[in-house]
Short mmCIF file of C-alpha atoms in Angstrom, two decimals:
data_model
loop_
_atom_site.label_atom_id
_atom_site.label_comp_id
_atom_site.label_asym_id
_atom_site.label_seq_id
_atom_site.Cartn_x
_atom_site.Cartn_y
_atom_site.Cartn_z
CA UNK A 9 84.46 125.92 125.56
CA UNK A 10 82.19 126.54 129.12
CA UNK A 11 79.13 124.69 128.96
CA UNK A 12 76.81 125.69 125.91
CA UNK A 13 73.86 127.81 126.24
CA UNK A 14 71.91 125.31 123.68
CA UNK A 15 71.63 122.07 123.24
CA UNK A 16 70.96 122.55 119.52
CA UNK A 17 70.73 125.40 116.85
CA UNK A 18 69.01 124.77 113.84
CA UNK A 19 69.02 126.54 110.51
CA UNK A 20 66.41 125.72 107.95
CA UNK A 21 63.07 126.50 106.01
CA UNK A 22 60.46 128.62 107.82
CA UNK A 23 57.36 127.29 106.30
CA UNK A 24 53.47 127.29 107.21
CA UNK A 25 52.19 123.77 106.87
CA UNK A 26 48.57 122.73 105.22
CA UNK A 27 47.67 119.63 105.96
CA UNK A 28 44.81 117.98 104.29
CA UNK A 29 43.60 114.42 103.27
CA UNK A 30 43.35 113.04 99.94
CA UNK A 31 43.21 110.21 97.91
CA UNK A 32 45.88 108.24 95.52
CA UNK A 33 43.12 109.64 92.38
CA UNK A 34 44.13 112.90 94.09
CA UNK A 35 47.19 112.81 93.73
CA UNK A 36 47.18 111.72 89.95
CA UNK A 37 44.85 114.26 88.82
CA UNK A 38 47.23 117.02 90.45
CA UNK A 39 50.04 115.10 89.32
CA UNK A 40 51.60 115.11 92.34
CA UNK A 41 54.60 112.41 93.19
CA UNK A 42 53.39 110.13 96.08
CA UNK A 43 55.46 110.39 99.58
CA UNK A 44 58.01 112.72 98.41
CA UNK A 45 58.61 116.97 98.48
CA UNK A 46 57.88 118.73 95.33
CA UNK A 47 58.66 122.04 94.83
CA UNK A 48 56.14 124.80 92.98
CA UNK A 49 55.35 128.46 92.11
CA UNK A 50 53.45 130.83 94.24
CA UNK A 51 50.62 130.49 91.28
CA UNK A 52 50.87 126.43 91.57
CA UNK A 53 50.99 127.12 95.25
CA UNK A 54 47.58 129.00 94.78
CA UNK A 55 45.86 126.68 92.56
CA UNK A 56 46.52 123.84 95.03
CA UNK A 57 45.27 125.21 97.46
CA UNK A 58 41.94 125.84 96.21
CA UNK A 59 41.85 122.24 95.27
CA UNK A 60 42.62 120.32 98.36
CA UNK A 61 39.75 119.35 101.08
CA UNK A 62 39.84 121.82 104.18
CA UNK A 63 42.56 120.88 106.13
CA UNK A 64 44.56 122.01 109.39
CA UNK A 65 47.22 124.83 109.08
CA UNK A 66 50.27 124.53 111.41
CA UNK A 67 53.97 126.11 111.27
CA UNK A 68 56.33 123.85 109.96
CA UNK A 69 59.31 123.47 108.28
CA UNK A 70 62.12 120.24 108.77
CA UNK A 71 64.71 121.86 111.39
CA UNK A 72 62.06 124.20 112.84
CA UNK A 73 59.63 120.92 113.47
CA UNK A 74 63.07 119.47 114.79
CA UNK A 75 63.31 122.22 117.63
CA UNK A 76 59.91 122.25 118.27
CA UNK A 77 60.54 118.00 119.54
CA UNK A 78 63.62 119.28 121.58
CA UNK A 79 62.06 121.81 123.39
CA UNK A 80 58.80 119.48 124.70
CA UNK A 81 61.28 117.35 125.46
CA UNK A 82 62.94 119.65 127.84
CA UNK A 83 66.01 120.41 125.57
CA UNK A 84 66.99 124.25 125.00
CA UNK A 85 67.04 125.70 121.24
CA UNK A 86 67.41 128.35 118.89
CA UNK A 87 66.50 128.21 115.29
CA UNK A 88 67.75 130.58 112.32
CA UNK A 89 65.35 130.78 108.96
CA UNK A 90 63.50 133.42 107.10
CA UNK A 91 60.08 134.68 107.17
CA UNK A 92 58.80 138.00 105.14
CA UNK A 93 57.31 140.64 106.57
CA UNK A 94 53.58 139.11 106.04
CA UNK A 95 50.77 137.48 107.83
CA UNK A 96 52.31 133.55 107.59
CA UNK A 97 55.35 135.10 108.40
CA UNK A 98 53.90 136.62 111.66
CA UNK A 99 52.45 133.56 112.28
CA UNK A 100 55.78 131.69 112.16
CA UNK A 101 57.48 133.88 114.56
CA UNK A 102 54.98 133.69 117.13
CA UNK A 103 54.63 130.02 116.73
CA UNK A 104 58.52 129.26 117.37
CA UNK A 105 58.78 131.79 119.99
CA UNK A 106 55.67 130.60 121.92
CA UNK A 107 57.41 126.84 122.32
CA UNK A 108 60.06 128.47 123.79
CA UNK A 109 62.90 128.50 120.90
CA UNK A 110 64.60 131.70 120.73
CA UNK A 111 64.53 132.96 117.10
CA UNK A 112 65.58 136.38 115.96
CA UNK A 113 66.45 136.19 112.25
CA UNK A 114 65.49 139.42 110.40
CA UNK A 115 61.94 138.90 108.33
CA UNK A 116 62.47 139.51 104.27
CA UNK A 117 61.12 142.81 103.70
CA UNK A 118 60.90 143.20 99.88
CA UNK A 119 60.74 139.68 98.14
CA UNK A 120 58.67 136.75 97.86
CA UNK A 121 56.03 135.77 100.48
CA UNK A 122 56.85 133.53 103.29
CA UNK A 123 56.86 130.00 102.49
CA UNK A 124 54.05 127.04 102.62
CA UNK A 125 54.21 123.23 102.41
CA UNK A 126 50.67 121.83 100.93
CA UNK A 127 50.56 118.40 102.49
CA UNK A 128 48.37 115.43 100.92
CA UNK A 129 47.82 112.74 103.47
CA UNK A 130 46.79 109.47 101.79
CA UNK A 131 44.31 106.79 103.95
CA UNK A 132 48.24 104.73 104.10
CA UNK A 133 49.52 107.48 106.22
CA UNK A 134 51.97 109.03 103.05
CA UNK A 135 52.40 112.43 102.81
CA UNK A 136 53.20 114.01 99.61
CA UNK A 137 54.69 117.49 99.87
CA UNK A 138 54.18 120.31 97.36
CA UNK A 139 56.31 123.24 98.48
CA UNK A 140 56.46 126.81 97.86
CA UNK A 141 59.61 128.06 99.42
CA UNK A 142 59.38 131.86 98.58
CA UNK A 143 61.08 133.94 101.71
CA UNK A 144 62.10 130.67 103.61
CA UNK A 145 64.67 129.91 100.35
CA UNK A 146 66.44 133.48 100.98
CA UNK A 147 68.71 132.49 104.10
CA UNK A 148 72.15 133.73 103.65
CA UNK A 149 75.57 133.66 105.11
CA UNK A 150 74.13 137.41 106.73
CA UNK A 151 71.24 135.29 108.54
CA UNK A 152 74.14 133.09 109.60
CA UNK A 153 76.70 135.88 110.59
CA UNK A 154 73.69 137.35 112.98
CA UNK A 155 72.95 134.16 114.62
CA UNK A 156 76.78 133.66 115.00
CA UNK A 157 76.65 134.21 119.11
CA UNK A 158 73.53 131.80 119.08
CA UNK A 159 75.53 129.58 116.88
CA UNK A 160 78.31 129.72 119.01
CA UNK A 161 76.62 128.78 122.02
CA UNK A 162 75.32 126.02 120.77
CA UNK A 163 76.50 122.15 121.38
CA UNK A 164 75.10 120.93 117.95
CA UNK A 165 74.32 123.47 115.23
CA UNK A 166 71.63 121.19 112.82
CA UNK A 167 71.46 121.87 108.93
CA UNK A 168 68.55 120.97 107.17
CA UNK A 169 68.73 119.60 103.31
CA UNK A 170 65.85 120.82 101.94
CA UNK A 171 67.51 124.45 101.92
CA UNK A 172 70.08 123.48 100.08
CA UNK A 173 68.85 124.65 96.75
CA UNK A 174 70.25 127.96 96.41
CA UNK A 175 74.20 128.67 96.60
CA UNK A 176 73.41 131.30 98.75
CA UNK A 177 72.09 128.78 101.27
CA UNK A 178 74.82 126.40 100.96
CA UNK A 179 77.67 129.22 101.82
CA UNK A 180 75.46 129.65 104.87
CA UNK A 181 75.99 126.33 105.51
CA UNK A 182 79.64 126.17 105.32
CA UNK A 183 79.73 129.38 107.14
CA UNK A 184 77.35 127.66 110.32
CA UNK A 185 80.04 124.80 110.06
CA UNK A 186 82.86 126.80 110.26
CA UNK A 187 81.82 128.73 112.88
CA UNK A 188 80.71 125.81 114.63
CA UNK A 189 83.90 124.07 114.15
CA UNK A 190 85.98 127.09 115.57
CA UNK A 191 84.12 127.07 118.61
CA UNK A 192 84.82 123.41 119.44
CA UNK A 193 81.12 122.68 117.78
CA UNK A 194 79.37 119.37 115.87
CA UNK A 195 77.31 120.10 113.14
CA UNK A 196 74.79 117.66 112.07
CA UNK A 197 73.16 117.57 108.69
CA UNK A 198 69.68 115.50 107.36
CA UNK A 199 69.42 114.67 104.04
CA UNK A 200 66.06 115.55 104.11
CA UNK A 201 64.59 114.11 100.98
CA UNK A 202 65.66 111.63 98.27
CA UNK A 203 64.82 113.86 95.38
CA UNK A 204 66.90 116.63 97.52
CA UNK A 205 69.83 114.13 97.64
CA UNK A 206 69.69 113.12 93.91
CA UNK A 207 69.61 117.19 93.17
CA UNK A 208 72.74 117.82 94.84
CA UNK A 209 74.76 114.47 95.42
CA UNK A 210 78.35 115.50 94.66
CA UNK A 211 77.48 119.04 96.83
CA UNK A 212 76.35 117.00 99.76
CA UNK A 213 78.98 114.38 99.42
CA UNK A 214 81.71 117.57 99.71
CA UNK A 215 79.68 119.05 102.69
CA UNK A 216 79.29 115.48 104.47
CA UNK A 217 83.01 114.85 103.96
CA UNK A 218 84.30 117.95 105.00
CA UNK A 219 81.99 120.08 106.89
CA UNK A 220 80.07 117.35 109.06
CA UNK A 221 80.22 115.31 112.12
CA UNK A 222 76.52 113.90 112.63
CA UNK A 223 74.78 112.31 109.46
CA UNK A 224 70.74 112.03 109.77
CA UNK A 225 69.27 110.08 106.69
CA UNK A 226 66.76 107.08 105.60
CA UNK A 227 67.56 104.61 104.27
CA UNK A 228 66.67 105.43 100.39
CA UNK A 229 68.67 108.72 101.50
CA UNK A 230 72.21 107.08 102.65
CA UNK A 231 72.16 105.12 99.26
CA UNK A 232 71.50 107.22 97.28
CA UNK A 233 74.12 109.89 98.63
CA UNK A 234 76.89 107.08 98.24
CA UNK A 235 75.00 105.28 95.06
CA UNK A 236 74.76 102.38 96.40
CA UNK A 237 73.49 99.26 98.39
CA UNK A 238 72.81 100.19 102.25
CA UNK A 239 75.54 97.77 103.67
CA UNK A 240 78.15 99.66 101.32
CA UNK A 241 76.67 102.94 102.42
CA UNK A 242 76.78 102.10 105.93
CA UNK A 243 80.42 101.22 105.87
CA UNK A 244 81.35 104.52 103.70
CA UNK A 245 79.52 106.34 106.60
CA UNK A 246 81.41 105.40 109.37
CA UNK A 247 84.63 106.76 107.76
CA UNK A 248 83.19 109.71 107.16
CA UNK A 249 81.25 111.09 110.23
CA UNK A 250 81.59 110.95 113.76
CA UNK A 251 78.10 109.29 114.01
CA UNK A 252 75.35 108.97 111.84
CA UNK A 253 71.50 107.98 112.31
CA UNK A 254 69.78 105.66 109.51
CA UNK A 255 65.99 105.69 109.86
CA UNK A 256 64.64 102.26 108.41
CA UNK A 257 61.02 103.28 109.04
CA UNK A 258 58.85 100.29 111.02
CA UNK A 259 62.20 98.79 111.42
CA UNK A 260 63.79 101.58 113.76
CA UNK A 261 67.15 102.98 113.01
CA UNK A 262 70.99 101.89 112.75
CA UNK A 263 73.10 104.20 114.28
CA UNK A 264 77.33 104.50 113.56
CA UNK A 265 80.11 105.42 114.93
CA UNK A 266 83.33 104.28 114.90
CA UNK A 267 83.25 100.69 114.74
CA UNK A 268 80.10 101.12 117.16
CA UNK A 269 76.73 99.88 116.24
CA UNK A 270 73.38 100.72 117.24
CA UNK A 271 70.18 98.99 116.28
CA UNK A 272 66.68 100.88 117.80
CA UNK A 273 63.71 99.79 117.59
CA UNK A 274 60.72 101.44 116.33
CA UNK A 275 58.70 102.60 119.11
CA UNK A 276 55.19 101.22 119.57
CA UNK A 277 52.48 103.42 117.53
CA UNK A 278 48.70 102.52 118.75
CA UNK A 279 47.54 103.99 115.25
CA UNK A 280 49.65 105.51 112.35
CA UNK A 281 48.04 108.46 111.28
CA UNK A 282 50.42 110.46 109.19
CA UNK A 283 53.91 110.31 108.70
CA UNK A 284 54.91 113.70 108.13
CA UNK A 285 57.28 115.18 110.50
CA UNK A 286 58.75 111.19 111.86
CA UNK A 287 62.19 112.24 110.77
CA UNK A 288 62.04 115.48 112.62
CA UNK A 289 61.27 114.36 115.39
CA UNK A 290 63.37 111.81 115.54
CA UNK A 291 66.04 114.00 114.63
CA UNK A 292 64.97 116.24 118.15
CA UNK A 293 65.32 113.07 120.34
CA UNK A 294 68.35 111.84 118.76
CA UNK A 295 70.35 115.18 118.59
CA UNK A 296 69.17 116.06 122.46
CA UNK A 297 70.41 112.68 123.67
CA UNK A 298 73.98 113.74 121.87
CA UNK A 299 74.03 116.68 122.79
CA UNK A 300 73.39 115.37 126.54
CA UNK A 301 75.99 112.75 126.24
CA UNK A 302 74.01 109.68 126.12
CA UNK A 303 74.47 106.65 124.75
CA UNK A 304 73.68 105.72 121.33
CA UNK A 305 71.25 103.69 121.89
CA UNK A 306 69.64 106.01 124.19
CA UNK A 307 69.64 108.61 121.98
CA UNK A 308 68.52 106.76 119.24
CA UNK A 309 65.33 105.35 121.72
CA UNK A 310 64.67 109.28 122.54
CA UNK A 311 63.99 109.65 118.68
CA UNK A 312 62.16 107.12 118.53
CA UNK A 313 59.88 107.87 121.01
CA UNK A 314 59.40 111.13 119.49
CA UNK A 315 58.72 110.29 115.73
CA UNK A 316 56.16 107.20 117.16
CA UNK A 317 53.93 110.72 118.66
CA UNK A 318 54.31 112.59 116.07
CA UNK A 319 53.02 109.94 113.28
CA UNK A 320 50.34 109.44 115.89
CA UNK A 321 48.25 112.66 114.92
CA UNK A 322 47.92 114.82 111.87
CA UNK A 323 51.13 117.33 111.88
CA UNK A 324 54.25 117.23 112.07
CA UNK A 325 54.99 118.84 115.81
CA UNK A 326 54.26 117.09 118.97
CA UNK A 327 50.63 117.15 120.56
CA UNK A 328 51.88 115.39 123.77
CA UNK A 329 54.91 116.43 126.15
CA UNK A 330 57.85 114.29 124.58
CA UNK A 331 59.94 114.40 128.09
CA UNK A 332 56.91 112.75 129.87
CA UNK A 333 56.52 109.88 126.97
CA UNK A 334 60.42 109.39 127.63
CA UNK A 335 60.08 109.20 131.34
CA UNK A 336 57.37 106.63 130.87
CA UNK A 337 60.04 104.81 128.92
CA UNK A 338 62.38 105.10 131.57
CA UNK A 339 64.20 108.00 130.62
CA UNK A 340 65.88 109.96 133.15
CA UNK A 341 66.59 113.40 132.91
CA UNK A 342 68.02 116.08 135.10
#
């Protein structure tokens, strides 16, 4: 096809972030499960709320945090996920839309309210996750069919796990991949989430096998898709995927493809604040160098770069312009 009009379209969960800080007692009392994404009822979703300290309120969501890195780092993106017809919701919209991602997908008019992630930040920089999905659940194959020009135009079309709950969701997702595919597209997929991963192994393992040609996991993630040890998974994901992208925390990534290897570092980090949002963003540098046709080990620096400002502040979007942090780091863009 003629040069794409995106570098990246991402489908996921629209949510409204609450970030707040807590303590490990905290987190026991509420029995909440350290570092990882639960998910609740509006009424948990309510009580939590009211328990946590005050905290700071910012649009989220995985693959909507993930265009929000591409486009401060110059990168062009569109984004498909569902909002209701409510105040969060209006919020959302204007939050993606103000960044500069184009984003069109019809609000949910009777159903559930739009979603919210309650965030627990622990002094070690953990963040434990309670969601309530509500609207943000509801994306269809619809949602997909009225992106499909957006989709089209796009060089990578990015999946996020986490909405893989509902079988509504995951015939969107073969949908986006097959229309991706027709239009001489790569899809990309994160596994989001090792509880997500152990919820729907065998569905993932279909979808990764069949549907997708960029793999972005951790390293708890890639075993546990494969069930077992990360050398093993490694070499399973190298027959599978064009490439894939291993985040290994402080220890930077592995990226495959082929019988090519990749080792990035971690970037430097002057002060780890909180962690959520580090494989977004590494996801937005990583998927922009692809989709600009750098190396791997470029793109896997540009993601790095990006998730070491992101865990630099509280939330999960970027406070300081990702393309000049790259420049700094000697990378040259157009």
């Amino acid at each position: 096809m003629s040069n794409a009009s995106y570098d990246v379209l991402a489908v996921g969960n629209a949510i409204v972030d609450v970030l707040s800080p807590a303590s490990d007692e905290f987190l026991e009392a509420q029995g909440i499960a350290k570092a990882a994404m639960t998910l609740i009822d509006e009424d948990r979703a309510k009580e939590l709320y009211a328990a946590m300290e005050p905290g700071k309120e910012a649009s989220g969501g995985s693959a909507a945090n993930t265009v929000a890195g591409i486009a401060s780092l110059g990168g062009r993106a569109a984004y498909i996920g569902k909002v209701a017809a409510d105040q969060l919701g209006e919020i959302f919209t204007h939050d993606i839309r103000a960044i500069g991602v184009d984003f069109d997908t019809p609000p949910l008019v009777d159903g559930p309210a739009s979603a919210r992630c309650l965030i627990n930040v622990t002094p070690d920089a953990q963040r434990s996750m309670s969601t309530f999905l509500g609207a943000a659940a509801l994306v269809t194959e619809d949602d997909v069919e009225h992106g499909a020009d957006q989709l089209r135009a796009a060089e990578i079309v990015y999946l996020e796990g986490y909405l893989f709950d509902r079988e509504e969701a995951k015939r969107g997702y073969v949908r986006a991949a097959e229309l991706a595919a027709a239009s001489n597209r790569r899809t990309a997929l994160t596994l989001s989430d090792l509880f997500c991963v152990e919820r729907h192994r065998p569905a993932f393992q279909h979808l990764v096998a069949n549907h997708i040609d960029i793999l972005l996991a951790n390293e708890a993630e890639i075993c546990a898709l494969y069930e077992t040890d990360f050398d093993s998974a490694i070499a399973r994901v190298r027959k599978e995927v064009e490439v894939a992208a291993v985040t290994r925390s402080e220890k930077g990534a592995i990226i495959v493809s082929g019988d090519e290897t990749a080792e990035v570092p971690a970037a430097p980090v002057a002060r780890l604040v909180d962690t959520t949002g580090a494989g977004d963003l590494f996801a937005a540098g990583f998927l922009l160098g692809l989709a600009q046709k750098r190396s791997l080990e470029e793109a896997g620096r540009m993601g790095a770069i990006a998730a070491a400002e992101v865990i630099s502040h509280f939330g999960a979007r970027p406070e300081t312009g990702l393309k000049a942090l790259a420049e700094q780091a000697g990378i040259e863009f157009e």
